[in-house]
XYZ file of C-alpha atoms in Angstrom:
281
model
C 106.888 192.980 220.655
C 106.843 196.685 219.286
C 109.519 197.784 216.786
C 109.741 201.337 215.499
C 111.795 202.064 212.430
C 112.955 205.728 211.592
C 113.541 206.720 208.109
C 114.507 210.107 206.513
C 114.465 210.415 202.836
C 117.663 211.680 201.992
C 118.214 210.853 198.041
C 115.107 209.957 196.271
C 113.764 206.547 197.319
C 116.694 204.262 198.140
C 116.322 204.873 201.740
C 112.712 204.631 202.121
C 113.020 201.616 199.868
C 115.202 199.540 202.179
C 113.261 200.735 205.297
C 109.908 199.780 203.808
C 111.367 196.484 202.665
C 112.535 195.738 206.173
C 109.417 196.784 207.873
C 107.478 194.327 205.619
C 109.699 191.547 206.257
C 109.540 192.031 210.145
C 105.916 191.800 209.828
C 105.903 188.847 207.770
C 108.539 186.904 210.197
C 105.993 187.681 213.150
C 102.522 188.731 212.361
C 101.944 189.571 216.002
C 104.761 191.964 216.113
C 103.626 195.624 215.892
C 105.759 197.472 213.412
C 105.943 201.328 213.413
C 107.337 203.330 210.730
C 108.175 207.028 211.244
C 109.171 208.978 208.127
C 109.581 212.261 207.078
C 108.618 212.215 203.453
C 105.273 210.610 202.512
C 105.493 212.035 198.881
C 108.588 209.907 198.137
C 107.015 207.003 200.065
C 103.994 207.236 197.932
C 106.088 206.753 194.695
C 107.083 203.182 195.856
C 104.032 202.352 197.468
C 100.842 203.662 196.075
C 98.769 203.048 199.024
C 100.409 205.731 201.032
C 98.549 209.069 201.596
C 100.327 212.351 201.915
C 99.847 215.110 204.264
C 98.282 213.002 207.257
C 99.752 212.293 210.832
C 99.114 208.559 210.728
C 97.929 205.637 208.497
C 98.187 202.011 208.487
C 99.368 200.145 205.532
C 99.747 196.311 205.084
C 99.369 196.004 208.781
C 102.283 198.581 209.480
C 101.575 201.801 211.377
C 103.026 204.829 209.558
C 103.602 208.065 211.346
C 104.517 211.385 209.745
C 107.902 212.362 211.396
C 107.123 216.041 211.099
C 103.750 215.948 213.195
C 105.534 216.543 216.112
C 102.513 217.109 218.524
C 100.721 213.998 217.428
C 103.801 212.037 217.463
C 104.956 213.189 220.861
C 101.592 212.351 222.421
C 101.203 208.806 220.897
C 104.716 207.737 221.546
C 104.811 208.887 225.164
C 101.874 206.629 226.017
C 102.209 203.709 228.027
C 105.721 204.812 229.254
C 107.000 204.835 225.623
C 106.166 201.075 224.793
C 106.341 202.058 221.066
C 109.979 202.970 221.792
C 111.101 199.758 223.533
C 113.080 198.918 220.058
C 114.201 201.808 217.627
C 115.736 201.030 214.207
C 117.553 204.039 213.383
C 118.255 203.752 209.732
C 121.019 205.276 207.906
C 122.268 207.781 210.498
C 119.058 209.414 210.055
C 118.999 210.636 213.767
C 115.773 210.893 215.655
C 112.838 213.649 215.629
C 113.028 216.293 218.306
C 109.796 215.091 219.935
C 111.527 211.737 220.176
C 114.589 213.131 221.832
C 112.419 214.780 224.546
C 110.701 211.530 225.190
C 114.088 209.753 225.603
C 116.266 211.972 227.409
C 113.981 214.942 229.126
C 110.831 213.128 230.132
C 112.800 210.251 231.553
C 111.192 206.918 230.589
C 111.257 204.163 233.269
C 111.759 201.314 230.612
C 114.868 200.530 228.826
C 114.902 201.643 225.149
C 117.241 199.687 222.829
C 118.376 201.617 219.648
C 119.791 199.631 216.650
C 121.665 201.837 214.265
C 121.305 200.316 210.852
C 124.122 201.674 208.466
C 124.427 201.463 204.550
C 125.507 198.355 202.885
C 129.211 198.495 202.188
C 131.908 195.999 201.092
C 134.458 197.874 202.912
C 136.620 196.595 205.718
C 135.034 198.987 208.541
C 131.736 197.193 208.330
C 133.430 194.250 209.720
C 135.029 196.500 212.465
C 131.870 198.277 213.533
C 129.388 195.546 213.337
C 127.731 194.853 216.763
C 129.516 197.468 218.510
C 127.941 199.585 221.219
C 127.394 203.373 220.955
C 127.142 205.738 223.900
C 124.120 207.747 224.648
C 123.063 210.458 226.997
C 121.227 207.948 229.343
C 122.006 204.386 230.738
C 118.276 203.506 230.078
C 118.863 204.311 226.133
C 121.243 201.617 224.764
C 122.407 201.753 221.220
C 124.280 199.123 218.827
C 125.467 199.315 215.354
C 124.441 197.067 212.680
C 126.488 197.124 209.603
C 124.967 195.419 206.516
C 127.821 193.719 204.352
C 129.136 190.756 202.437
C 131.005 188.648 204.860
C 130.057 186.588 208.069
C 131.428 189.293 210.320
C 128.790 191.846 209.145
C 125.009 191.913 209.062
C 123.144 190.816 205.985
C 120.395 191.608 203.298
C 116.761 191.616 203.648
C 115.585 188.534 201.549
C 112.007 188.723 200.637
C 110.366 185.403 199.587
C 110.633 186.401 195.913
C 114.430 186.805 196.216
C 115.139 183.586 198.025
C 116.063 181.820 194.867
C 117.684 182.940 191.856
C 115.534 183.636 188.658
C 116.624 182.169 185.556
C 118.661 184.824 183.781
C 116.596 186.303 180.819
C 119.519 186.870 178.313
C 117.419 188.513 175.941
C 115.786 190.874 178.412
C 115.684 194.518 178.574
C 118.479 196.633 179.900
C 117.564 198.942 182.956
C 118.920 202.331 183.511
C 118.667 203.761 187.027
C 121.524 206.188 187.657
C 122.690 209.579 189.028
C 123.374 212.508 186.567
C 126.180 212.001 184.375
C 127.391 212.288 180.533
C 125.884 209.172 179.445
C 126.790 209.500 175.774
C 129.479 206.699 175.709
C 126.890 204.293 177.372
C 124.193 205.488 174.823
C 126.354 204.861 171.939
C 127.020 201.355 173.014
C 123.570 200.384 173.799
C 122.318 201.975 170.391
C 124.347 199.159 168.699
C 122.284 196.353 170.714
C 118.940 194.879 169.774
C 117.778 195.064 173.511
C 115.281 197.521 174.642
C 116.364 200.132 177.120
C 114.120 200.973 180.136
C 114.894 204.182 181.945
C 113.704 204.608 185.445
C 112.386 207.822 187.151
C 114.963 209.801 189.332
C 117.876 212.179 189.195
C 119.672 210.595 186.379
C 116.715 210.199 183.995
C 117.109 213.250 182.245
C 120.812 213.175 181.473
C 120.479 209.677 179.952
C 117.486 210.735 177.994
C 119.486 213.579 176.437
C 122.235 211.105 175.418
C 119.873 208.697 174.101
C 118.281 211.556 171.786
C 121.829 212.250 170.679
C 122.293 208.915 169.227
C 118.691 208.668 167.989
C 118.116 205.660 170.373
C 114.636 204.994 171.516
C 114.067 204.275 175.140
C 111.108 203.272 177.112
C 110.579 205.459 180.548
C 109.145 203.673 183.310
C 106.519 205.155 185.447
C 106.752 205.044 189.165
C 106.332 201.402 190.213
C 105.291 199.993 193.402
C 108.132 198.169 195.258
C 107.040 194.745 194.236
C 106.610 195.905 190.449
C 109.924 197.289 190.332
C 111.375 193.836 191.517
C 109.653 192.020 188.789
C 110.929 194.507 186.294
C 114.560 194.046 187.517
C 114.360 190.285 187.738
C 113.368 190.095 183.986
C 116.109 192.359 182.751
C 119.370 190.893 181.151
C 121.833 193.955 182.380
C 121.501 196.489 185.074
C 122.890 199.857 185.536
C 121.724 200.787 189.055
C 122.545 203.080 191.540
C 121.442 203.495 195.429
C 121.217 201.331 198.437
C 118.154 199.561 197.689
C 118.564 198.707 194.089
C 122.353 197.896 194.527
C 121.096 195.292 197.127
C 118.533 193.815 194.907
C 121.195 193.612 192.138
C 123.281 191.587 194.319
C 120.812 189.045 195.071
C 119.634 188.932 191.582
C 122.364 187.066 189.690
C 122.031 189.426 186.812
C 125.128 191.323 185.447
C 125.131 194.788 186.873
C 127.155 197.992 187.155
C 126.824 200.209 190.126
C 126.802 203.816 189.642
C 128.012 204.917 193.287
C 126.884 208.162 194.768
C 129.576 210.870 193.666
C 131.467 212.118 196.648
C 134.278 214.633 197.037
C 137.766 213.599 196.176
C 136.159 210.663 194.236
C 135.899 208.873 197.656
C 133.047 206.658 195.847
C 135.956 204.741 194.203
C 136.883 203.372 197.480
C 133.317 201.847 197.736
C 133.298 200.571 194.251
C 136.785 198.897 194.786
C 135.647 197.210 197.734
C 132.498 195.943 196.184
């Protein structure tokens, strides 16, 4: 079996975090399965997996073949081989679309084989996940068949990726650090509250880092800024904390599996629609 996952890095590291975790899990489930990852931002990928080399067309990492989405001619040639056998099963993650070179292969150069696309959406507790999970979607060809996979929290939705280290709850470290991984915001009220605690505060890299550090300085609170961590190291940091302030797809899913008290900072949207997502969760 050959499975090809597509990933566009839209907002820092959450998208590639989920997709990379999924690729590793697929390889773990079936070591004979060939897993390809096509990603558009190797620089961001390198931040959570130091083995990744930037600026190249192709590399193999932990048994997974990684292709540069933007290397059009190279990828077109490789994925057109053998009647497009690498495209038998495509995981289209987070409505990322497909590269132009792949669109040509699927719809203009007329593969003889049937291609199955699974559109994996964002994790949500909203009701629509139950309504859309497992539904077919139309494409421009009968030979390209597409179905929706909606991760959620009920038995009518898809589930989460559970790595070996997340199968069982770790013992809650009540005296552990507080982890801050958020978007931009006026964090002064939170910094004031945490300054009264004896816990160490860890601040992760990302968009919200500067705004929280500014608030921490205002209340003269010392924090520890984390370097970029490989995904496995990040998991261990989260599991050893007492409280999590987290954002994004990847970290929210891990928080849900951790058993650790957490606050989710949902991505701000127009008309505060993110509150619908928060209320559903």
